[in-house]
Coordinates of C-alpha atoms in Angstrom, one line a residue:
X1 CA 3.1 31.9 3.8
X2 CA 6.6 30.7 3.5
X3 CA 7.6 32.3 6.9
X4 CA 5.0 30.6 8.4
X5 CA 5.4 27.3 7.2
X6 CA 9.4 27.7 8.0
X7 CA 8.0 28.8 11.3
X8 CA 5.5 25.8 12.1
X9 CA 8.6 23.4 10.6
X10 CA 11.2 24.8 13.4
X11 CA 8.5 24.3 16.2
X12 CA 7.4 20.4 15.2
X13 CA 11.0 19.7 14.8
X14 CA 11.9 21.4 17.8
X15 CA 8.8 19.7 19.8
X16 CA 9.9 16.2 18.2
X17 CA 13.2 16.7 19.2
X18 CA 12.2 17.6 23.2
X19 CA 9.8 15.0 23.5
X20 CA 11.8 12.5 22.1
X21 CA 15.0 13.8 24.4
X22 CA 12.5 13.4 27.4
X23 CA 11.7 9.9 27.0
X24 CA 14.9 8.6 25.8
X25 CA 16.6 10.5 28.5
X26 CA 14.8 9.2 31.2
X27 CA 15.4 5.4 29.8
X28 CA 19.0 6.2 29.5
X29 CA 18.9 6.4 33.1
X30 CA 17.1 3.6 34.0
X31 CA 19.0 1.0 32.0
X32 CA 21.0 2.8 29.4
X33 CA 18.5 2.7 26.2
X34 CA 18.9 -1.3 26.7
X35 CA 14.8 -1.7 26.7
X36 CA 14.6 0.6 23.8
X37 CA 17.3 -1.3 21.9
X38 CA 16.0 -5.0 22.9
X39 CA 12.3 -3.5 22.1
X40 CA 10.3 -5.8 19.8
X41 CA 10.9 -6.0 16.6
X42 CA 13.8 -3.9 16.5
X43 CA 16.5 -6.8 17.6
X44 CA 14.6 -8.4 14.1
X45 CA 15.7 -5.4 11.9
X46 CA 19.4 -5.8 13.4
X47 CA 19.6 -9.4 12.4
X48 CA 18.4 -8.6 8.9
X49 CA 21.0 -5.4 9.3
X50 CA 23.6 -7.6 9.9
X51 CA 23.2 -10.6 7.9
X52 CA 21.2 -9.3 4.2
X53 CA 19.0 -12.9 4.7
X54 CA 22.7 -14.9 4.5
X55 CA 21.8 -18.2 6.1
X56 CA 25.0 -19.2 7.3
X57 CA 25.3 -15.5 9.0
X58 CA 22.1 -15.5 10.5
X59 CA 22.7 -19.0 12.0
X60 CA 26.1 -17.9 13.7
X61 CA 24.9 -14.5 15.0
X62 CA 20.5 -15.9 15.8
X63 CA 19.4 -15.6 19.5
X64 CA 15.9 -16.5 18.6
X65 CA 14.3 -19.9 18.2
X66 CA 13.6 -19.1 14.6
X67 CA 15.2 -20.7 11.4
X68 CA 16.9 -18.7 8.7
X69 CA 13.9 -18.4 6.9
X70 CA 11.7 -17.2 9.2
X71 CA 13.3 -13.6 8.7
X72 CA 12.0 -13.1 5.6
X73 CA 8.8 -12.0 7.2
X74 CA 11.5 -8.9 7.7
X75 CA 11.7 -7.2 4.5
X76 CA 14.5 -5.3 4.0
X77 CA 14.3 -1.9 3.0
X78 CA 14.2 -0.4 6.8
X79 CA 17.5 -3.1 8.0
X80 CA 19.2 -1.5 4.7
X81 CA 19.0 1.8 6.2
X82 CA 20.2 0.5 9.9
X83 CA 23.4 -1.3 7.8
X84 CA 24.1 2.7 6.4
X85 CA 24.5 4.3 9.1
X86 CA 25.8 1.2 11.2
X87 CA 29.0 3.1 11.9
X88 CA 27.7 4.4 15.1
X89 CA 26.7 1.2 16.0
X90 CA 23.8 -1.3 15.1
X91 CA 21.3 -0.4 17.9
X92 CA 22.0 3.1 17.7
X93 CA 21.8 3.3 14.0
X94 CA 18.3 1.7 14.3
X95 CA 17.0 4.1 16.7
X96 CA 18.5 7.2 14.5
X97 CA 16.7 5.7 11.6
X98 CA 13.5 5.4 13.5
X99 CA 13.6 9.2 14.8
X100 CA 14.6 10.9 11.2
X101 CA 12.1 8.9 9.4
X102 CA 9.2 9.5 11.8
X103 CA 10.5 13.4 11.7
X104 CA 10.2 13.3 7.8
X105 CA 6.5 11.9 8.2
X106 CA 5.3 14.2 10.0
X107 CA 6.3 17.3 8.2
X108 CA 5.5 15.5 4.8
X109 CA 1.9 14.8 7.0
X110 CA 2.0 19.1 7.3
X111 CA 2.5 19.2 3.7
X112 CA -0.1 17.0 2.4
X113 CA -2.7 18.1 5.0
X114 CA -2.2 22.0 4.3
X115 CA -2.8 20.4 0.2
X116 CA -5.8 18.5 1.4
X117 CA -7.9 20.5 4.0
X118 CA -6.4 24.2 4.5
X119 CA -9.0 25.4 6.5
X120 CA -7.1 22.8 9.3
X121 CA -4.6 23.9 12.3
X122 CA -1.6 21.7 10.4
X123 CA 1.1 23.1 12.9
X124 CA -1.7 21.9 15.9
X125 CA -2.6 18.8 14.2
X126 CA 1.4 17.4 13.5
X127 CA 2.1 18.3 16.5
X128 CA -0.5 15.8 18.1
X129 CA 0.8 13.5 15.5
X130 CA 4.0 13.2 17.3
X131 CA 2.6 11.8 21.0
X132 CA -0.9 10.1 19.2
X133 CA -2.0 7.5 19.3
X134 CA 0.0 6.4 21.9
X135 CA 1.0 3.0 20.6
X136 CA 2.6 5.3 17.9
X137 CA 5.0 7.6 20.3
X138 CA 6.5 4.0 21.4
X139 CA 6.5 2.5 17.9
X140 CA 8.5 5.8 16.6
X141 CA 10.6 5.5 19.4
X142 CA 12.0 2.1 19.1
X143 CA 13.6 -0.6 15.9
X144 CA 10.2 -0.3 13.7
X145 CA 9.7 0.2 10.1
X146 CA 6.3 2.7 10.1
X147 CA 8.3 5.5 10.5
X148 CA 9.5 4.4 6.9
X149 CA 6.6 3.2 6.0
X150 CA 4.4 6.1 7.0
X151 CA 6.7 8.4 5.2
X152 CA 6.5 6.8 1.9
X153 CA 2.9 6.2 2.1
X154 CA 2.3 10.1 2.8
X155 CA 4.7 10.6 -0.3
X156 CA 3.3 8.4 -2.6
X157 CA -0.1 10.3 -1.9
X158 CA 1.5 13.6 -2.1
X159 CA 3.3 13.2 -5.1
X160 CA -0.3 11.7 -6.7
X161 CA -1.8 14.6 -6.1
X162 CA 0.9 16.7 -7.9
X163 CA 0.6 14.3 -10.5
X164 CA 4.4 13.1 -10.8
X165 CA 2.7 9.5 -11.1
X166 CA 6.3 8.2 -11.4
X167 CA 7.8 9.6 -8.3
X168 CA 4.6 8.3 -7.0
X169 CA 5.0 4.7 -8.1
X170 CA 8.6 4.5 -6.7
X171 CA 7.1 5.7 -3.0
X172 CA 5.0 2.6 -3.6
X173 CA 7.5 0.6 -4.9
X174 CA 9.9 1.2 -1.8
X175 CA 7.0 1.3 0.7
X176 CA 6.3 -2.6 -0.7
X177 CA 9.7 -3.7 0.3
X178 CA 9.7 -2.1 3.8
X179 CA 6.5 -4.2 4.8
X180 CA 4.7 -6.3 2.8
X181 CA 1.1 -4.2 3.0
X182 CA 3.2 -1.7 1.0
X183 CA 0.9 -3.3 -2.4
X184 CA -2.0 -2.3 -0.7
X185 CA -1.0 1.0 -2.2
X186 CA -1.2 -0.5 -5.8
X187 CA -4.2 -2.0 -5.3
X188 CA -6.0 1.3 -3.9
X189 CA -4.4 2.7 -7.2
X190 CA -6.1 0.3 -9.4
X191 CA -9.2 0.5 -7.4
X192 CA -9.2 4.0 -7.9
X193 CA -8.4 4.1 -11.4
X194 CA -10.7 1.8 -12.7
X195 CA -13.3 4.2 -10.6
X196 CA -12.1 7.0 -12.8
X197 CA -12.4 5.8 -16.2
X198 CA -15.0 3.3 -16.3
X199 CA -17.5 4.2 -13.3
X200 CA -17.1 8.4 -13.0
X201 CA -15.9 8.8 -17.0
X202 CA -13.4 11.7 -15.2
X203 CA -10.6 10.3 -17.3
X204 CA -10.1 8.5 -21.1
X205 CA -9.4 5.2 -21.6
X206 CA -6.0 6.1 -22.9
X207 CA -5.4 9.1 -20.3
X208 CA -6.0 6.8 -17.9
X209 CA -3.4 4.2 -19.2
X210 CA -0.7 6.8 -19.5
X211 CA -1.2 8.4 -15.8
X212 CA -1.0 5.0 -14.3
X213 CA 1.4 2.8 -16.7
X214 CA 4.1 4.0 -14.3
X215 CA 2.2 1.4 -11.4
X216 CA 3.4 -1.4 -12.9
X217 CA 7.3 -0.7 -11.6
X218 CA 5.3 -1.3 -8.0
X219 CA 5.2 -4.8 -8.4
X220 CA 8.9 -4.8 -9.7
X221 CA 9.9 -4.2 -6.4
X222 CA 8.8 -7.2 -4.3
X223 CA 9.8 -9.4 -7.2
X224 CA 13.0 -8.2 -6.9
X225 CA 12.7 -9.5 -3.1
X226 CA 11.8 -12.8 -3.8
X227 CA 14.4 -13.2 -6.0
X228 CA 16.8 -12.6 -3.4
X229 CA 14.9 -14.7 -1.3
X230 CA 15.0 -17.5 -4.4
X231 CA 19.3 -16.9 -4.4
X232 CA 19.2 -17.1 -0.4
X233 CA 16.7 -19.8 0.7
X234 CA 16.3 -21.8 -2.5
X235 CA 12.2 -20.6 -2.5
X236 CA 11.0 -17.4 -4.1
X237 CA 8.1 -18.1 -1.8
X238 CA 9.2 -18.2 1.2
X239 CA 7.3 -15.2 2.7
X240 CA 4.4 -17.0 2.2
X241 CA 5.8 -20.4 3.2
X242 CA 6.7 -18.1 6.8
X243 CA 3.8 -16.8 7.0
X244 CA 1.7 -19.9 6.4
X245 CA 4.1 -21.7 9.0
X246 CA 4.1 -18.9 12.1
X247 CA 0.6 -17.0 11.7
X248 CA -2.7 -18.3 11.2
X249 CA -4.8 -16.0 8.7
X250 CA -8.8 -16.1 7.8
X251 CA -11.3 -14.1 7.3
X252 CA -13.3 -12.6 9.6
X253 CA -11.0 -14.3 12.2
X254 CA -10.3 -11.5 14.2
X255 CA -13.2 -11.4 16.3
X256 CA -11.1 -14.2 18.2
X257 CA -9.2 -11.3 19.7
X258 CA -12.7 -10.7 21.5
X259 CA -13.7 -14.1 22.3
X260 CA -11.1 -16.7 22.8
X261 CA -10.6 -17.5 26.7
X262 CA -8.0 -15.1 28.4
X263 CA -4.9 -15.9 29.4
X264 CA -4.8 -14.0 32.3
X265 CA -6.8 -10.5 33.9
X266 CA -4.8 -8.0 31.5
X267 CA -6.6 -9.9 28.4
X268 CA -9.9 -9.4 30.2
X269 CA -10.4 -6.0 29.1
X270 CA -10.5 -5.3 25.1
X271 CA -12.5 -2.4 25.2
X272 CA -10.0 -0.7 23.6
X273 CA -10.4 -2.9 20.8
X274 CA -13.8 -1.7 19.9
X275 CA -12.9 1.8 20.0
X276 CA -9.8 1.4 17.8
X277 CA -12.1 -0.3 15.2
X278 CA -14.2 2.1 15.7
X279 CA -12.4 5.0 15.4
X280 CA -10.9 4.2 12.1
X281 CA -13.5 3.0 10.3
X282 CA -15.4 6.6 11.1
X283 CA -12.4 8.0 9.8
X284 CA -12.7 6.2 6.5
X285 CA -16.4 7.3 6.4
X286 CA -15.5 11.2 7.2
X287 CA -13.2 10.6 4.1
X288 CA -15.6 9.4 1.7
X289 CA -17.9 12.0 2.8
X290 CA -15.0 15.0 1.8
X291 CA -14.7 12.8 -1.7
X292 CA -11.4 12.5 -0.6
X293 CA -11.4 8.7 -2.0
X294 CA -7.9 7.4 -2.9
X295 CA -7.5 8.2 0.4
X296 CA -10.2 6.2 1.3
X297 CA -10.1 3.4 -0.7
X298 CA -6.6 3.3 1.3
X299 CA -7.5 3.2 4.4
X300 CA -10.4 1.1 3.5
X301 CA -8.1 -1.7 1.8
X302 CA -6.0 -1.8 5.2
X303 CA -9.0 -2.0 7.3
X304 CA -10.2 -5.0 5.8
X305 CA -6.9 -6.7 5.8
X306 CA -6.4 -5.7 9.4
X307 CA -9.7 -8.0 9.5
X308 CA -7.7 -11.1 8.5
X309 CA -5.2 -10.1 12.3
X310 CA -6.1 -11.9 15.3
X311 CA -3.7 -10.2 17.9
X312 CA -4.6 -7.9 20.5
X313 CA -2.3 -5.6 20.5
X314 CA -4.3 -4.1 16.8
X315 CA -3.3 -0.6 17.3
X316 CA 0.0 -1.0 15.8
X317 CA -1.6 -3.3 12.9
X318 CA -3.7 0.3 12.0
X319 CA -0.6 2.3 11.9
X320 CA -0.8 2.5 8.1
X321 CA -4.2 4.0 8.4
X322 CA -2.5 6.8 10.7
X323 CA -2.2 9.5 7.8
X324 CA -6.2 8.7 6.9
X325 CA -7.3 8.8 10.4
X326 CA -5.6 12.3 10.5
X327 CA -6.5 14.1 7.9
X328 CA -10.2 12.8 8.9
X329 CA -10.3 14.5 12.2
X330 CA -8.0 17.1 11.1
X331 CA -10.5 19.9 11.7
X332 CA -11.6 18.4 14.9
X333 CA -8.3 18.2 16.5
X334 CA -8.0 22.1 15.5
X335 CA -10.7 23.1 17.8
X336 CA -9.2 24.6 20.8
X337 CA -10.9 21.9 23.5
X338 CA -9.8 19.0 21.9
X339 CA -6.2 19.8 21.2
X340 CA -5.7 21.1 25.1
X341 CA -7.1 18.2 26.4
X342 CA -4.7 16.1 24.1
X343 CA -2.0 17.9 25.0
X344 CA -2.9 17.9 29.0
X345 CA -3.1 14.1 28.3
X346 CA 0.8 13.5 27.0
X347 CA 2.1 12.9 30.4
X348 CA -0.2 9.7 30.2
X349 CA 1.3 8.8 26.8
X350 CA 4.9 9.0 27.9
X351 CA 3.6 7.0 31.2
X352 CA 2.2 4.2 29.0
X353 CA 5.2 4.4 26.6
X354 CA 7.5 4.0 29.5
X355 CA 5.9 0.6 30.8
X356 CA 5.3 -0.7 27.5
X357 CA 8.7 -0.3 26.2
X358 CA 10.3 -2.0 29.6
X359 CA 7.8 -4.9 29.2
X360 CA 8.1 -5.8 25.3
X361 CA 11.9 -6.5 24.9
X362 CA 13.6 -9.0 23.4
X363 CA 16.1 -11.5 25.3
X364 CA 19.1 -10.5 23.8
X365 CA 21.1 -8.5 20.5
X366 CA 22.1 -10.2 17.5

């Protein structure tokens, strides 16, 4: 078992490592990585990188028509890891970031899937993970934080599951500082727990409070944030005050995305929307059906927040729900017809990846 699992390790790597070579080394030649360092929101990250929310920094070295306080919509935990390794350079330390982390997912993905449902193809299934959905192979390809993210989300579920609650609620804890859907994670916790001792009676009142006392460092985390936020803006806050000011949340209001007038032809055809909704929200059923439910509850938290989204491009809003949609089809993508046709599909991916990551680039660097 350890051979194979040391085996089916060096092959995703290996795989990861070649496909991501491909793709960077064909926009090396194009422009010399410039679209994949300019690529949207990664320029952000730098900023953040650079400046650690300094107002006075972030006005000197700012390209964008934002004010200082509009960065705090960019929380930190992902730019603090660019600022490590920014010894090789800012852009390239962001991209180097992006590829370990989203490396590290996916094996800890093999790990918590050979846990959850052993009867699935793990090696077949990560190895999917790396090229779908597509909107992913860009997003792990450029200055994003769901590598990060995803890899302390698939922690925080694996080390639940072991019952090292404390390791657990630091995953959480970190994961709420690299975006700010990282308390979703509490909440499903809560959710969860309060299913256990007071709906299924699986757990006593005071077993319960011991296994999950160690969730309260979660929201220690974020606090910490908005302190810095309080020491740097003068408003503890001001995510909210940002978010209130540049986006426009409400219920049920993303079914704009299907009916406002189009700007042009491309917005004509949302099709894809239906199917993303669709997709996930089978994969939260499949879940609930395998009683697999924190990891519902998860997913089914996001999914209802994504609700609140009214931009089209929703498949990267459903990243977090990536792990859950997964381990859902997990036995699916083992069967031998659907992971061949997958795989005959990734010159597509890389095809789609190449325009998109050309098209969605920032004017300039901080």
């Amino acid at each position: 078992m350890i051979k194979k699992t040391i085996r089916d390790l060096i092959i995703i790597s290996a795989v990861f490592a070649i496909a991501t070579e491909i793709l960077f080394g064909y926009l090396s030649s194009v422009n010399k990585m410039d679209s994949v360092y300019r690529n949207w929101d990664g320029p952000g990250y730098i900023l953040v990188a650079k400046t650690l929310y300094d107002p006075n920094l972030i006005n000197r070295i700012n390209p964008f028509p934002f004010t200082p306080k509009y960065w705090t919509l960019t929380y930190p935990l992902y730019p603090v890891f660019i600022r490590l390794f920014s010894f090789i350079g800012y852009p390239q330390s962001m991209i180097l970031v992006s590829t370990i982390f989203t490396l590290l997912f996916i094996i800890a993905f093999y790990f918590l899937l050979r846990k959850l449902n052993p009867q699935a193809n793990a090696l077949v299934v990560c190895l999917l993970l790396i090229f779908y959905p597509p909107r992913w192979f860009i997003v792990s390809h450029v200055g994003s934080s769901e590598p990060l993210f995803l890899f302390l989300e698939v922690m925080f579920l694996i080390f639940f599951m072991k019952k090292q609650f404390f390791l657990s609620a630091i995953c959480a804890g970190l994961a709420a500082v690299t975006k700010a859907n990282g308390l979703f994670l509490l909440a499903a916790v809560s959710i969860y727990g309060f299913l256990e001792i007071f709906i299924w009676h699986t757990k006593s009142l005071a077993s319960g409070v011991r296994q999950y006392l160690p969730f309260l460092l979660v929201p220690v985390f974020p606090a910490a944030l908005y302190t810095l936020y309080y020491f740097r803006f003068g408003d503890f806050f001001s995510y909210s005050h940002s978010m209130s000011q540049y986006y426009y949340f409400i219920w049920g209001h993303f079914l704009g995305m299907f009916t406002h007038i189009p700007a042009g032809d491309y917005e004509v055809w949302k099709e894809g929307l239906v199917y993303t909704f669709l997709i996930y929200l089978i994969a939260i059923h499949i879940l609930v059906q395998k009683k697999q439910y924190l990891v519902a509850i998860i997913g089914g938290i996001y999914y209802l927040g994504i609700m609140q989204i009214t931009f089209t491009d929703i498949s990267r809003y459903f990243l977090p729900l990536l792990p859950m949609a997964f381990l859902a089809y997990a036995n699916g993508l083992s069967k031998k017809p659907v992971y061949l046709a997958m795989l005959l599909c990734v010159p597509l991916v890389y095809l789609y990846a190449i325009g998109y990551i050309n098209f969605n680039v920032a004017e300039a660097i901080p």
